[in-house]
C-alpha positions as a printed Julia matrix, in Angstrom:
299×3 Matrix{Float64}:
 109.45  -30.7   -79.61
 112.51  -28.5   -80.35
 113.09  -25.76  -80.27
 114.01  -22.54  -82.33
 117.42  -21.26  -81.43
 117.1   -17.38  -80.58
 119.71  -14.22  -80.76
 120.68  -13.34  -78.58
 118.86   -9.92  -78.82
 115.88  -11.49  -78.77
 115.06  -10.59  -74.88
 111.55   -9.58  -73.35
 110.46   -6.23  -73.6
 111.33   -4.64  -69.92
 108.01   -3.39  -67.86
 107.04   -0.46  -66.16
 109.71    1.03  -64.14
 109.56    2.21  -60.76
 111.06    5.46  -59.3
 114.73    5.64  -59.24
 115.21    4.88  -55.37
 116.39    8.17  -53.56
 120.05    8.85  -53.51
 121.79    7.93  -50.18
 125.22    7.15  -49.01
 125.66    3.99  -47.49
 128.3     1.17  -46.48
 129.0    -1.26  -49.14
 131.86   -2.89  -48.52
 133.28   -3.58  -52.04
 135.08   -6.97  -52.76
 136.51   -7.53  -56.75
 135.97  -11.9   -56.67
 138.92  -13.51  -56.53
 138.6   -16.03  -59.65
 140.7   -17.7   -61.8
 140.53  -20.55  -63.91
 137.62  -21.34  -62.82
 134.94  -21.41  -65.63
 135.72  -24.47  -68.87
 134.6   -21.45  -71.06
 136.32  -18.69  -69.99
 138.2   -16.67  -67.38
 136.37  -14.96  -64.93
 139.19  -12.64  -63.24
 139.13  -10.35  -60.82
 137.59   -6.86  -61.49
 135.67   -4.18  -60.85
 133.86   -2.27  -63.2
 135.93   -0.6   -65.67
 139.56    0.99  -66.54
 138.11    4.27  -65.52
 139.07    3.45  -61.88
 137.13    0.63  -59.38
 136.91    4.01  -56.79
 134.58    5.84  -58.95
 132.14    3.04  -60.15
 132.12    2.06  -56.09
 131.36    5.2   -55.26
 128.09    5.27  -57.28
 127.3     2.51  -56.52
 126.84    3.03  -53.11
 125.2     6.6   -53.78
 122.07    4.84  -54.92
 121.49    1.89  -52.97
 120.26    2.03  -49.09
 119.65   -1.29  -47.51
 117.15   -0.44  -44.33
 117.53   -1.91  -41.29
 119.82   -4.86  -41.19
 119.69   -5.97  -45.16
 122.72   -6.63  -47.26
 122.93   -6.6   -50.54
 125.91   -8.42  -53.51
 125.58   -7.11  -56.4
 127.32   -8.61  -59.9
 127.45   -7.25  -62.86
 129.39   -8.56  -66.04
 129.47   -6.62  -69.31
 129.07   -8.89  -72.48
 130.25   -6.99  -74.99
 133.2    -6.04  -73.48
 136.51   -6.87  -73.82
 137.12   -7.71  -69.58
 135.92  -11.29  -69.07
 136.07  -10.45  -64.81
 132.26   -9.48  -63.85
 132.18   -6.21  -61.09
 131.31   -6.93  -57.52
 130.15   -4.6   -55.27
 129.25   -6.0   -51.51
 130.92   -8.96  -50.0
 130.93  -11.43  -52.06
 129.32  -14.32  -49.69
 126.5   -17.08  -49.81
 123.23  -16.23  -49.39
 119.63  -18.68  -49.54
 119.06  -19.1   -53.3
 115.73  -19.32  -52.91
 114.15  -19.92  -56.45
 116.89  -18.79  -58.39
 118.55  -22.13  -58.14
 115.81  -23.88  -60.13
 118.27  -21.54  -63.13
 120.88  -24.33  -61.93
 118.48  -27.58  -61.43
 117.27  -27.13  -65.18
 120.97  -26.47  -66.38
 121.65  -29.84  -64.04
 118.93  -31.67  -66.22
 119.93  -29.87  -69.78
 123.27  -31.61  -69.28
 121.92  -35.06  -67.59
 119.08  -35.06  -70.82
 122.14  -34.34  -72.91
 124.48  -37.0   -71.69
 121.83  -39.91  -72.81
 121.15  -38.44  -76.26
 117.79  -37.85  -76.04
 117.16  -34.77  -74.55
 114.04  -34.3   -71.61
 111.32  -35.93  -71.42
 107.43  -34.48  -72.41
 107.18  -34.64  -68.63
 110.67  -33.11  -67.69
 109.75  -29.84  -70.28
 106.24  -29.6   -69.02
 107.78  -29.32  -65.54
 110.87  -26.92  -66.74
 108.55  -24.49  -68.28
 106.23  -24.4   -65.38
 109.18  -24.22  -62.99
 111.22  -21.36  -64.79
 108.4   -19.1   -66.1
 105.82  -19.29  -62.75
 108.87  -20.61  -60.42
 106.43  -23.56  -59.99
 107.51  -25.28  -56.69
 106.5   -28.65  -57.09
 107.78  -28.75  -60.83
 111.02  -27.43  -59.33
 110.75  -31.22  -56.81
 110.1   -33.65  -59.65
 113.15  -32.43  -60.72
 115.72  -31.43  -57.96
 114.71  -35.23  -56.84
 115.83  -35.93  -61.5
 119.11  -34.44  -61.06
 120.23  -36.13  -57.81
 119.33  -34.07  -55.4
 122.83  -31.85  -53.41
 124.66  -34.46  -54.81
 123.6   -34.17  -58.86
 123.27  -30.38  -58.88
 127.31  -30.36  -57.33
 128.34  -32.6   -60.14
 126.7   -30.84  -62.79
 127.88  -27.1   -61.2
 131.64  -28.78  -61.37
 130.73  -29.04  -65.04
 129.76  -25.42  -65.18
 132.3   -24.05  -63.6
 130.38  -23.26  -60.42
 132.47  -23.54  -57.39
 130.42  -21.59  -55.08
 127.75  -23.34  -54.06
 125.89  -25.6   -52.4
 122.87  -27.38  -52.15
 120.4   -27.3   -50.1
 119.8   -30.09  -47.45
 116.96  -33.01  -48.55
 114.21  -31.73  -50.54
 115.19  -28.26  -49.19
 116.44  -26.8   -52.84
 116.08  -23.54  -51.94
 118.29  -22.96  -49.46
 121.1   -24.3   -51.85
 123.83  -21.15  -50.7
 125.6   -19.39  -53.52
 127.58  -16.42  -53.88
 126.77  -13.76  -57.39
 130.12  -14.52  -58.83
 128.98  -17.98  -58.94
 125.3   -16.67  -60.5
 127.44  -15.09  -63.11
 129.31  -18.51  -63.99
 125.91  -19.74  -64.5
 124.89  -17.01  -66.37
 127.71  -16.75  -68.87
 126.83  -21.11  -69.38
 123.44  -19.46  -70.73
 124.0   -16.6   -72.27
 127.44  -15.51  -73.05
 127.69  -15.74  -77.48
 131.34  -15.63  -77.29
 131.52  -18.84  -75.11
 130.0   -20.72  -77.57
 132.47  -19.99  -79.99
 133.84  -22.54  -82.29
 136.6   -24.76  -80.84
 135.2   -23.66  -77.24
 134.33  -26.28  -74.67
 130.78  -25.61  -73.93
 129.37  -27.56  -70.95
 125.26  -26.78  -72.85
 124.51  -27.36  -75.85
 123.52  -24.75  -78.28
 119.96  -26.02  -77.94
 120.37  -26.64  -74.25
 120.98  -22.77  -74.02
 118.28  -21.11  -76.48
 115.74  -23.2   -73.91
 116.7   -21.43  -70.9
 117.48  -18.23  -72.2
 113.72  -18.46  -73.36
 111.89  -19.87  -70.71
 113.39  -17.27  -68.65
 111.92  -14.67  -71.05
 108.38  -15.91  -70.94
 108.64  -15.41  -66.84
 105.39  -14.05  -66.14
 104.01  -10.7   -65.29
 104.12  -10.49  -61.66
 107.33  -11.99  -60.89
 109.04  -10.0   -63.9
 110.4    -7.48  -60.75
 114.01   -8.09  -60.11
 116.84   -6.98  -62.48
 114.43   -5.76  -65.53
 114.3    -2.54  -63.27
 118.04   -1.65  -64.92
 116.98   -2.76  -68.43
 116.41   -0.53  -71.6
 115.35   -2.5   -74.13
 115.06   -5.9   -73.05
 115.31   -8.76  -70.24
 115.77  -12.32  -69.6
 115.52  -13.25  -65.47
 114.59  -15.67  -62.93
 113.99  -14.44  -59.21
 113.69  -15.71  -55.79
 112.47  -14.97  -52.54
 111.85  -16.66  -49.18
 110.54  -15.76  -45.85
 112.99  -17.43  -42.95
 110.79  -19.2   -40.25
 113.97  -18.24  -37.73
 113.72  -14.47  -38.06
 110.71  -13.91  -40.45
 113.37  -11.47  -42.51
 113.05  -11.96  -46.38
 115.79  -13.69  -48.82
 115.32  -11.91  -51.6
 117.11  -12.53  -55.2
 117.32  -12.34  -59.18
 119.87  -13.01  -61.62
 119.32  -12.25  -65.29
 120.62  -10.87  -68.66
 119.29   -7.28  -69.44
 119.93   -5.11  -71.96
 121.18   -1.48  -71.92
 122.15    1.57  -74.11
 122.4    -1.54  -76.89
 124.69   -3.72  -74.17
 124.2    -6.99  -72.55
 124.43   -6.87  -69.11
 124.54  -10.36  -67.06
 123.29   -9.45  -63.37
 123.37  -10.91  -60.17
 121.64   -9.57  -57.53
 121.43  -10.65  -53.8
 120.26  -10.45  -50.48
 118.95  -11.21  -47.2
 118.01   -9.54  -43.89
 114.95   -7.62  -45.67
 112.1    -7.0   -43.13
 109.28   -7.63  -45.98
 109.16   -8.92  -49.53
 108.3    -5.21  -50.84
 111.4    -3.96  -49.16
 113.59   -7.03  -50.3
 112.11   -6.03  -54.43
 112.71   -2.67  -53.88
 116.48   -3.6   -53.1
 116.85   -5.37  -55.76
 115.69   -2.81  -58.03
 118.32   -0.4   -56.79
 121.18   -1.91  -56.62
 120.18   -4.1   -60.19
 120.37    0.0   -61.67
 123.04    0.58  -59.89
 125.32   -1.78  -60.55
 124.93   -1.82  -64.86
 124.62    2.33  -63.89
 128.3     1.95  -62.74
 129.32   -0.54  -65.11
 127.86    1.75  -68.47
 129.49    4.89  -67.2
 133.07    3.56  -67.3
């Protein structure tokens, strides 16, 4: 069944907000993403939050985020309503395990594959896509992972989408795909950035594919509606990922999506690992999301 295009402002209302984390100064390395002419619908140039000065934004971010133990976190944020086309990146923009945030990438690859055939997703693929994004169903993700051709299929799709630092997991282990926060911003731009979909631009995902993916990300079930939504004021669309590593017992916890805050639209990607528990990881991700968006809005 075709899906009616929804306006970019049609985002799920923000859920219950968690209390603000206490302010504490921590060491967070700041590395602007070095990206040049890599995205077919727009260039992501190296950038930090705003013209007011990256040092101010970095200081603001460090004052709000406090990883525990050996946990680390990287945040990237892009103001879709701003004039700059590059994201602000806080922390080392190095690869992390994706866990279930890769499901957005898997669906984007499946949609590109369907576009190439000219027939769209099958009814079965739509059913799998919907539970994969809305409920984070792993069996559905595995089925679509096989359908797109595993890691090589993901790599082919990501080349078209402009991702350069994402490597698919081995064999059936899609959750061990590795990515960076700046690559996740590239992927989110392919889904949410209406400026890249202006007439005459080259957009890998069709308007209907983009609308379909955005819509599913606004329908994530309530118990999985944490993460970047903590930075939202009036709406959000997201996908989260969490994975306990058997070798260390520590948790990878990630969240990516779009939030609306103070009337502006932001793409946000928060990646973390080394968390002692999923609860600690969620708390860290939400502090980082609030801090990154707050730093962007402050400048």
